[in-house]
Amino acid sequence: MPTAAQISTVYQEIQQRIIDGLEAFEPSQKFKADTWEREGGGGGKSCVLTDGAVFEKAGVNFSHVYGTLPSIIQKEFGVKNGDFIATGVSLVLHPNNPHVPIVHMNIRYFEIPKENRYWFGGGIDLTPIYANKPQVKDFHKVLKSCCSKHHPDYYSTFKKWADDYFFIEHRNETRGVGGVFFDRLQEGDKYGLSKQEIFDFVQELGNSFLASYTPIVAANKDLPFTEHQNKWQLIRRGRYVEFNLVYDRGTHFGLKTNGRVESILMSLPKFASWEYNHQVETGSAEALTQACLVKGIDWV
Amino acid sequence: MPTAAQISTVYQEIQQRIIDGLEAFEPSQKFKADTWEREGGGGGKSCVLTDGAVFEKAGVNFSHVYGTLPSIIQKEFGVKNGDFIATGVSLVLHPNNPHVPIVHMNIRYFEIPKENRYWFGGGIDLTPIYANKPQVKDFHKVLKSCCSKHHPDYYSTFKKWADDYFFIEHRNETRGVGGVFFDRLQEGDKYGLSKQEIFDFVQELGNSFLASYTPIVAANKDLPFTEHQNKWQLIRRGRYVEFNLVYDRGTHFGLKTNGRVESILMSLPKFASWEYNHQVETGSAEALTQACLVKGIDWV
């Protein structure tokens, strides 16, 4: 049965593999790594690349933290004994070109040693500024293929979960075109996988990230774009900020557990914009993307 | 005793007076008014000016809404019967020039008719990009003078309240140099004012806004600024977004009561920026402002 330490080691390898894969798109820029310690236990390595050829701001974070869980989180999690271990990889990429989507990936493991409980969580989701439907389909296909190798219900359940989770309620729109999201996977849950089998799935999902996303980067990164398209990109990024600051549980968990603020908020774009009462033009490319920001689209 | 309808009328007049005062700085731009209705009861008038000579984005909102209070807010407010009336004026101004501070003002009135309860709330607070201490002092002096006419304890109590309220906990910094903030003022509270007297105070605060802020605008609006100063402005605006989306109770109240999203979020700047691990240079003008972003400075 994999231990927190083993899982943590594998997560670090996944972080490095992803960084290597992303640096392949950057002729002159490299990720800069900050190793940090958390007051109260543990630490992490935050890797950030800014002002690259492809990525305006890319953050790939690893953390392994432990200690006493704040009482507010204990309540939320239904935990009595507050000691916890949490380890994970989390990334958000904000490309320069509005034809390259924003993307997020996270894999995590949470354990309450004294209660002998643990669970895995994770997700990958795509936020196009201009939705290219065949590309969105391919993206979902990679996720489905990864999920289906491990459980026949994983993709359909986790796809719906992503629609529900990555949802900006006050805008009545999804953050993007979804992907997968899951939490609380553990031995004994309804899927019947062992801890090792769940870990195998989570690992494979982390390792599928590049395959799901980099083909889109390669295809779109050199497409020309206009000032108008750049403005729409800034507005979509504003919505991304709204989701992350108002709804994202990972962000709130990090801020409430006295996490490293710069690592938590490296998900925010370098530039974002809010225009009062912005409306897309009927029939425009922006309107076509907006129409994709709803729950329940079967992309595959 | 002033009724909700009377208060609402006075608030609308205050909104108009402020708009007139701000338009005096704009040679060619006017505020655009949107009148809107709220599903569930009431409505408002949102006035926005963008891309002006002085203001990049200025929103001055009036609303008068009523209906059934969502159960989550009932709990928060300790209210049993959910019918409510809420009316208020709320403004946030984002100037172009980094030498002109961001400012916020709000006056509000909340009533639960069937429980025969009501309260007033409000506040004004200043967020300089570059703190000019004599100007901050003058700003606080106007607020103190207004408060002190109505109760000897108002300024000191509400000044401290603003320090505590306009606080970005995860950054361990105040949003700006404070001002005043208060809530739940009502006849029978420890200050001993009648409803009419409290309303007089709130009115005068609303009417003091221009006197507290426009002298700073007049003095600074034509100061030259550099690209470096503009970058710092975008970062400070990012912090403003963090406060409003993570902590601001008015924003959450609006979003949870199915308020008009565009009116609630017109407080967000046209442009904002997040740089990973941004640090101010020791001894710089930015560091001097950062040093002002703490609680408990006695400006007057």
XYZ file of C-alpha atoms in Angstrom:
600
model
C 0.000 0.000 0.000
C 1.574 3.307 -1.045
C 2.500 5.612 1.832
C 2.213 9.388 1.863
C 5.984 9.588 1.412
C 5.911 7.343 -1.658
C 3.006 9.208 -3.181
C 4.789 12.464 -2.549
C 7.897 11.196 -4.355
C 5.889 10.142 -7.399
C 4.095 13.499 -7.429
C 7.433 15.291 -7.516
C 8.476 13.214 -10.509
C 5.244 14.107 -12.273
C 5.880 17.783 -11.580
C 9.335 17.515 -13.151
C 8.068 15.609 -16.182
C 5.438 18.262 -16.840
C 7.965 21.060 -16.479
C 10.260 19.344 -18.973
C 7.363 18.929 -21.389
C 6.372 22.572 -21.153
C 9.918 23.893 -21.436
C 10.107 22.190 -24.823
C 7.859 25.028 -26.065
C 10.109 27.725 -24.692
C 13.243 28.423 -26.722
C 14.923 30.640 -24.142
C 12.908 30.611 -20.922
C 13.131 28.067 -18.110
C 10.951 27.555 -15.067
C 12.368 29.151 -11.940
C 12.052 26.989 -8.849
C 11.378 28.278 -5.345
C 11.703 25.772 -2.557
C 9.770 26.866 0.468
C 8.905 25.689 3.952
C 5.562 25.983 5.632
C 5.386 27.257 9.169
C 3.597 24.434 10.938
C 5.028 21.636 8.813
C 6.241 20.657 5.395
C 6.859 22.737 2.321
C 7.056 22.557 -1.410
C 8.598 23.571 -4.666
C 6.912 26.235 -6.788
C 8.067 26.478 -10.376
C 7.080 29.502 -12.387
C 7.810 30.662 -15.910
C 6.785 34.152 -16.953
C 6.924 36.150 -20.165
C 7.796 33.115 -22.226
C 7.356 32.663 -25.960
C 4.184 30.630 -25.375
C 3.297 31.115 -21.715
C 2.750 34.518 -20.204
C 2.527 32.948 -16.767
C 2.868 29.270 -15.995
C 2.946 27.875 -12.482
C 3.572 24.242 -11.622
C 3.535 23.681 -7.912
C 4.395 20.708 -5.734
C 3.682 20.671 -2.031
C 3.883 18.259 0.833
C 2.531 19.792 3.993
C 1.461 18.417 7.348
C 0.514 19.542 10.810
C -2.631 20.434 12.665
C -5.716 21.093 10.615
C -7.411 24.440 11.418
C -10.697 23.791 13.206
C -12.691 25.415 10.406
C -11.283 22.856 7.936
C -11.766 20.002 10.427
C -15.464 20.794 10.478
C -15.650 21.044 6.703
C -13.911 17.693 6.299
C -15.711 15.950 9.170
C -12.383 15.202 10.847
C -11.967 14.803 14.601
C -8.242 14.437 15.067
C -6.682 17.390 13.381
C -3.310 15.997 12.282
C -3.065 15.839 8.525
C -0.720 15.228 5.620
C -1.475 16.727 2.215
C 0.587 16.385 -0.897
C -0.137 17.364 -4.443
C 0.815 18.829 -7.765
C -1.135 21.777 -9.054
C -0.664 23.780 -12.219
C -2.285 26.624 -14.071
C -0.973 27.851 -17.413
C -1.851 31.219 -18.914
C -0.633 31.365 -22.531
C 0.023 34.572 -24.470
C -1.962 33.619 -27.534
C -5.760 33.736 -27.095
C -6.005 30.678 -29.352
C -4.205 28.606 -26.733
C -6.530 27.730 -23.837
C -5.826 28.254 -20.167
C -5.438 24.903 -18.446
C -5.441 23.564 -14.918
C -4.320 20.226 -13.514
C -4.205 19.028 -9.957
C -3.545 15.704 -8.288
C -3.631 15.472 -4.529
C -3.526 13.100 -1.613
C -4.845 13.833 1.840
C -4.358 11.710 4.951
C -5.442 11.843 8.573
C -2.961 9.376 10.057
C -4.521 9.029 13.513
C -7.928 8.201 12.062
C -6.366 5.855 9.528
C -8.172 7.715 6.727
C -6.988 9.082 3.413
C -8.349 10.106 0.069
C -7.184 11.057 -3.388
C -8.472 13.909 -5.483
C -7.624 15.615 -8.709
C -8.737 17.060 -11.976
C -7.836 18.562 -15.300
C -9.910 21.230 -16.988
C -9.558 23.402 -20.053
C -10.566 27.056 -20.453
C -10.432 28.133 -24.088
C -10.676 31.800 -24.963
C -11.861 30.637 -28.382
C -13.260 27.129 -28.270
C -12.060 24.890 -31.088
C -14.527 22.014 -30.881
C -12.409 19.250 -32.465
C -9.582 20.152 -30.104
C -11.907 20.113 -27.101
C -13.110 16.696 -28.225
C -9.538 15.390 -28.452
C -8.772 16.807 -25.032
C -11.741 14.980 -23.504
C -10.828 11.815 -25.406
C -7.429 11.666 -23.715
C -9.072 12.083 -20.316
C -11.716 9.489 -21.092
C -9.163 7.006 -22.282
C -7.110 7.457 -19.120
C -10.164 7.145 -16.852
C -11.655 4.153 -18.637
C -8.532 2.061 -18.201
C -9.130 2.188 -14.470
C -12.902 2.122 -14.073
C -15.770 2.138 -16.586
C -17.668 4.803 -14.583
C -14.775 7.139 -13.861
C -14.981 9.340 -16.952
C -18.743 9.929 -16.996
C -18.854 10.574 -13.259
C -15.777 12.776 -13.128
C -16.751 14.677 -16.276
C -20.070 15.618 -14.685
C -18.266 16.447 -11.447
C -16.014 18.853 -13.349
C -19.041 20.561 -14.930
C -20.538 21.034 -11.483
C -17.303 22.036 -9.768
C -15.793 24.437 -12.301
C -18.929 26.532 -12.339
C -19.164 30.273 -11.777
C -22.544 30.403 -10.134
C -23.026 34.176 -10.189
C -22.327 34.186 -13.947
C -24.310 31.021 -14.557
C -21.476 29.750 -16.723
C -18.828 27.065 -16.469
C -15.201 28.188 -16.178
C -14.398 26.513 -19.466
C -15.201 23.336 -21.350
C -14.601 21.130 -18.329
C -12.599 17.964 -18.132
C -12.558 15.739 -15.075
C -12.728 16.402 -11.356
C -12.865 13.977 -8.444
C -12.346 13.919 -4.717
C -12.444 11.470 -1.806
C -11.408 8.433 -3.812
C -10.449 5.700 -1.354
C -10.445 1.965 -0.902
C -13.969 0.917 0.020
C -15.701 3.562 -2.063
C -18.311 2.529 -4.607
C -15.733 1.932 -7.345
C -14.087 -0.954 -5.505
C -10.468 -0.135 -6.329
C -7.634 -0.741 -3.885
C -5.478 2.142 -2.647
C -2.714 1.065 -5.020
C -5.147 0.942 -7.946
C -6.515 4.398 -7.172
C -2.985 5.716 -6.926
C -2.198 4.124 -10.286
C -5.122 6.019 -11.795
C -4.137 9.330 -10.249
C -0.559 8.897 -11.445
C -1.700 8.099 -14.941
C -3.943 11.134 -14.970
C -1.008 13.323 -13.955
C 1.067 11.727 -16.655
C -1.724 12.206 -19.219
C -1.749 15.944 -18.760
C 0.854 16.693 -21.421
C -0.880 14.420 -23.921
C -4.209 16.154 -23.318
C -2.916 19.699 -23.637
C 0.304 20.042 -25.615
C -1.199 19.066 -29.004
C -3.455 22.114 -28.691
C -0.495 24.293 -27.807
C 1.491 23.013 -30.773
C -1.406 23.552 -33.177
C -2.378 27.064 -32.006
C 0.599 28.821 -30.519
C 1.624 30.568 -33.723
C -1.844 31.544 -34.945
C -2.182 35.275 -35.521
C -4.530 37.211 -33.241
C -6.027 40.662 -33.068
C -6.300 43.294 -30.370
C -9.996 42.505 -30.130
C -9.169 38.860 -29.410
C -6.648 39.923 -26.828
C -9.304 42.008 -25.046
C -11.648 39.026 -24.903
C -8.793 36.963 -23.483
C -8.354 39.483 -20.657
C -12.067 39.328 -19.884
C -12.061 35.520 -19.823
C -9.093 35.672 -17.482
C -11.123 37.975 -15.252
C -13.730 35.220 -14.989
C -10.945 32.786 -14.140
C -9.945 35.069 -11.270
C -13.570 35.206 -10.132
C -13.792 31.421 -10.013
C -10.518 30.970 -8.192
C -11.103 33.632 -5.553
C -14.825 33.126 -4.971
C -15.328 29.370 -5.371
C -12.166 27.300 -5.636
C -11.875 24.995 -2.643
C -8.162 24.406 -3.208
C -7.504 28.132 -3.009
C -9.577 28.506 0.147
C -7.969 25.432 1.732
C -4.543 26.880 1.007
C -5.362 30.317 2.370
C -7.036 28.912 5.493
C -4.246 26.452 6.300
C -1.724 29.274 6.207
C -0.312 27.992 2.928
C 2.250 29.883 0.900
C 0.196 32.685 -0.633
C 2.428 33.173 -3.667
C 2.143 29.487 -4.559
C -1.610 29.411 -4.084
C -2.247 32.576 -6.071
C 0.186 31.808 -8.865
C -2.944 30.475 -10.562
C -3.951 34.091 -11.225
C -3.059 35.544 -14.625
C -0.448 38.219 -15.146
C -3.113 40.483 -16.641
C -6.899 40.383 -16.393
C -9.697 42.781 -17.167
C -13.239 43.593 -16.127
C -15.488 45.615 -18.381
C -18.817 46.780 -17.070
C -21.639 44.812 -18.624
C -19.560 43.300 -21.406
C -21.741 41.530 -23.966
C -20.618 39.305 -26.805
C -21.893 40.042 -30.280
C -24.519 37.624 -31.577
C -22.975 35.113 -33.943
C -19.400 36.164 -33.135
C -16.556 33.795 -32.290
C -16.859 35.025 -28.705
C -20.551 34.098 -28.647
C -19.720 30.628 -29.971
C -17.286 30.118 -27.106
C -19.758 31.524 -24.600
C -22.283 28.952 -25.822
C -19.816 26.212 -24.819
C -19.692 27.433 -21.218
C -22.604 25.325 -20.040
C -22.898 22.068 -18.157
C -23.664 18.762 -19.783
C -22.066 18.973 -23.227
C -20.995 15.497 -24.300
C -17.676 16.267 -26.007
C -16.592 12.715 -26.726
C -38.913 58.497 11.990
C -37.540 58.092 8.462
C -39.041 55.227 6.476
C -37.209 52.968 4.049
C -38.825 54.877 1.190
C -37.618 58.224 2.503
C -34.123 56.933 3.126
C -34.079 55.498 -0.349
C -35.021 58.849 -1.858
C -32.261 60.660 0.015
C -29.759 58.010 -1.059
C -30.692 58.581 -4.688
C -30.059 62.288 -4.270
C -26.655 61.546 -2.768
C -25.832 59.315 -5.715
C -26.703 62.121 -8.123
C -24.717 64.722 -6.184
C -21.643 62.517 -6.233
C -22.003 61.859 -9.947
C -22.240 65.580 -10.620
C -19.145 66.183 -8.501
C -17.143 63.538 -10.330
C -18.245 64.605 -13.789
C -16.709 67.993 -13.064
C -13.332 66.269 -13.580
C -14.301 64.827 -16.922
C -14.248 67.267 -19.843
C -15.982 64.979 -22.317
C -17.205 61.842 -20.548
C -20.464 61.410 -18.664
C -21.694 58.597 -16.460
C -23.952 56.162 -18.266
C -26.971 55.074 -16.256
C -28.503 51.605 -16.332
C -31.799 51.203 -14.564
C -32.420 47.605 -13.646
C -34.948 45.455 -11.881
C -34.229 42.598 -9.557
C -36.075 39.340 -9.975
C -37.648 38.878 -6.562
C -38.167 42.564 -5.833
C -36.822 46.034 -6.343
C -34.045 47.304 -8.539
C -31.566 50.076 -8.910
C -29.602 52.490 -11.017
C -25.992 51.726 -11.881
C -23.949 54.620 -13.218
C -20.621 53.893 -14.819
C -17.988 56.026 -16.479
C -15.108 54.342 -18.291
C -11.990 55.532 -20.080
C -12.377 59.052 -18.803
C -9.695 61.707 -18.521
C -9.319 60.998 -14.807
C -11.214 57.790 -14.163
C -10.463 54.589 -15.997
C -13.500 52.957 -14.403
C -15.885 54.631 -12.003
C -19.060 52.998 -10.753
C -21.651 54.703 -8.588
C -24.518 52.414 -7.805
C -27.864 52.931 -6.132
C -30.137 50.056 -5.244
C -33.365 49.493 -3.428
C -34.201 45.818 -3.234
C -36.630 43.768 -1.186
C -38.075 40.303 -0.971
C -37.272 37.089 0.829
C -33.854 36.756 2.348
C -32.007 33.570 1.287
C -31.795 31.201 4.267
C -27.990 31.351 4.276
C -28.153 35.129 4.823
C -30.954 34.779 7.390
C -28.623 32.635 9.468
C -25.735 35.053 9.068
C -27.901 37.970 10.126
C -29.772 36.131 12.876
C -33.087 36.875 11.215
C -36.154 34.662 11.566
C -38.659 36.207 9.205
C -36.969 36.469 5.892
C -38.639 39.501 4.356
C -36.179 42.329 3.938
C -35.659 45.751 2.418
C -32.159 46.941 1.573
C -31.221 50.245 0.041
C -27.853 51.855 -0.461
C -25.347 53.784 -2.484
C -22.038 52.170 -3.270
C -19.143 53.474 -5.298
C -15.668 52.432 -6.314
C -13.449 54.677 -8.426
C -10.384 53.451 -10.296
C -8.402 56.432 -11.612
C -5.935 56.288 -14.502
C -3.112 58.066 -12.731
C -1.334 55.991 -10.067
C -0.975 59.147 -7.984
C -4.738 59.297 -7.565
C -5.941 56.712 -5.018
C -8.691 54.182 -5.530
C -11.629 55.023 -3.301
C -14.735 53.306 -2.026
C -17.839 54.683 -0.365
C -20.975 52.939 0.742
C -24.038 53.916 2.737
C -26.762 51.390 3.332
C -29.952 50.719 5.199
C -31.374 47.313 5.964
C -34.797 46.547 7.380
C -36.732 43.462 8.414
C -40.237 44.911 8.526
C -42.008 42.013 10.222
C -39.491 41.926 13.065
C -39.601 45.704 13.339
C -35.808 45.801 13.056
C -33.459 47.888 10.946
C -29.897 49.039 10.862
C -27.644 51.446 9.026
C -24.178 50.731 7.755
C -21.572 52.414 5.661
C -17.995 53.385 5.129
C -15.429 55.278 3.129
C -11.903 54.027 2.581
C -8.938 55.120 0.521
C -6.454 52.909 -1.346
C -3.463 54.908 -2.554
C -1.055 53.360 -5.016
C 1.486 55.861 -3.708
C 0.577 57.105 -0.250
C 0.925 60.846 0.185
C 0.807 61.192 3.963
C -0.458 64.781 4.230
C -3.260 63.913 1.816
C -4.155 60.792 3.784
C -4.248 62.936 6.914
C -6.593 65.439 5.267
C -8.823 62.605 4.063
C -9.113 61.225 7.595
C -9.695 64.722 8.979
C -12.796 65.153 6.821
C -14.141 61.813 8.022
C -13.326 62.600 11.634
C -14.984 65.970 11.445
C -18.135 64.438 9.972
C -18.241 61.645 12.579
C -17.515 63.903 15.549
C -20.439 66.166 14.831
C -22.726 63.217 15.529
C -21.006 61.284 18.290
C -17.673 61.721 20.088
C -16.850 57.996 19.765
C -17.860 57.497 16.148
C -14.575 58.327 14.460
C -12.238 56.333 16.717
C -14.552 53.321 16.701
C -15.304 53.389 12.989
C -11.692 54.099 12.040
C -10.595 50.974 13.918
C -13.492 49.064 12.382
C -12.281 50.057 8.901
C -8.751 48.850 9.714
C -10.180 45.504 10.780
C -12.686 45.210 7.951
C -10.613 46.331 4.967
C -7.950 43.763 5.735
C -6.536 41.187 3.337
C -5.816 38.445 5.816
C -3.817 36.167 3.518
C -1.521 39.089 2.657
C -1.454 40.392 6.215
C -2.010 43.888 4.870
C -4.822 46.400 4.886
C -6.481 47.200 1.581
C -5.340 50.797 1.843
C -5.007 53.509 4.449
C -8.468 52.905 5.841
C -11.124 55.423 6.634
C -14.325 54.559 8.456
C -16.576 51.525 8.479
C -19.657 50.787 10.549
C -22.619 48.459 10.582
C -25.738 47.745 12.635
C -26.267 51.301 13.841
C -29.750 51.542 15.290
C -31.741 53.306 17.937
C -30.989 51.662 21.254
C -27.353 50.827 20.433
C -24.623 52.018 22.790
C -24.330 55.409 21.084
C -27.832 56.476 22.125
C -28.832 58.227 18.889
C -32.372 58.145 17.520
C -33.109 56.659 14.121
C -33.399 60.152 12.678
C -30.056 61.161 14.203
C -28.312 58.088 12.852
C -29.811 58.775 9.440
C -28.552 62.358 9.662
C -25.064 61.045 10.287
C -25.201 58.555 7.426
C -26.466 61.248 5.074
C -23.735 63.617 6.100
C -21.133 60.919 5.559
C -22.444 60.324 2.061
C -22.359 64.036 1.430
C -18.822 64.300 2.832
C -17.454 61.895 0.286
C -16.632 64.506 -2.337
C -14.942 66.729 0.243
C -12.794 63.844 1.456
C -11.659 62.676 -1.955
C -11.838 65.303 -4.683
C -9.073 67.546 -3.268
C -6.682 64.602 -3.748
C -7.927 64.108 -7.295
C -7.464 67.788 -8.094
C -3.954 67.849 -6.656
C -2.668 64.640 -8.297
C -4.551 63.975 -11.486
C -2.025 65.702 -13.736
C 1.150 64.448 -12.078
C 3.423 62.612 -14.504
C 3.933 58.897 -13.962
C 6.187 56.166 -15.281
C 5.601 52.693 -16.662
C 7.085 51.305 -13.464
C 4.467 53.204 -11.441
C 1.750 51.945 -13.722
C 2.866 48.341 -13.117
C 2.686 48.855 -9.363
C -0.799 50.303 -9.816
C -1.900 47.122 -11.611
C -0.519 44.995 -8.789
C -2.270 47.080 -6.126
C -5.487 46.710 -8.124
C -4.933 42.952 -8.067
C -4.940 43.136 -4.267
C -8.143 45.138 -4.477
C -9.704 42.324 -6.494
C -8.493 39.815 -3.912
C -10.165 41.743 -1.107
C -13.439 42.211 -2.937
C -13.789 38.621 -4.121
C -12.423 36.812 -1.063
C -13.569 38.963 1.882
C -16.023 41.715 1.044
C -19.342 41.053 2.727
C -21.222 43.433 0.464
C -20.028 41.528 -2.594
C -20.981 38.178 -1.076
C -24.352 39.508 0.072
C -25.044 40.740 -3.441
C -24.003 37.526 -5.126
C -25.949 35.360 -2.648
C -29.143 37.412 -2.856
C -29.171 37.055 -6.617
C -28.197 40.689 -7.037
C -27.276 42.214 -10.365
C -23.814 40.804 -11.007
C -22.644 43.655 -13.221
C -23.530 46.207 -10.548
C -21.865 44.219 -7.774
C -18.682 43.556 -9.723
C -18.361 47.025 -11.199
C -16.063 47.556 -8.199
C -13.415 45.544 -10.057
C -10.820 47.493 -12.041
C -10.655 47.550 -15.815
C -7.127 46.141 -15.639
C -5.312 44.306 -12.859
C -2.162 42.255 -12.625
C -0.625 39.468 -10.570
C 3.107 38.919 -10.598
C 4.494 35.850 -8.930
C 6.251 36.752 -5.701
C 6.411 40.465 -6.386
C 8.606 42.261 -3.848
C 9.005 45.983 -3.363
C 12.505 47.421 -3.301
C 13.728 48.498 0.124
C 13.448 52.225 0.539
C 11.408 52.690 -2.650
C 8.207 54.707 -2.933
C 6.395 51.380 -3.244
C 7.917 50.189 0.031
C 6.853 53.418 1.741
C 3.260 52.809 0.640
C 3.455 49.146 1.646
C 4.536 50.313 5.126
C 1.237 52.252 5.372
C -0.836 49.111 4.777
C -1.055 48.149 8.434
C -3.706 48.522 11.084
C -3.638 51.127 13.778
C -1.952 54.144 12.165
C -3.315 57.320 13.735
C -3.539 59.560 10.682
C -5.220 62.536 12.331
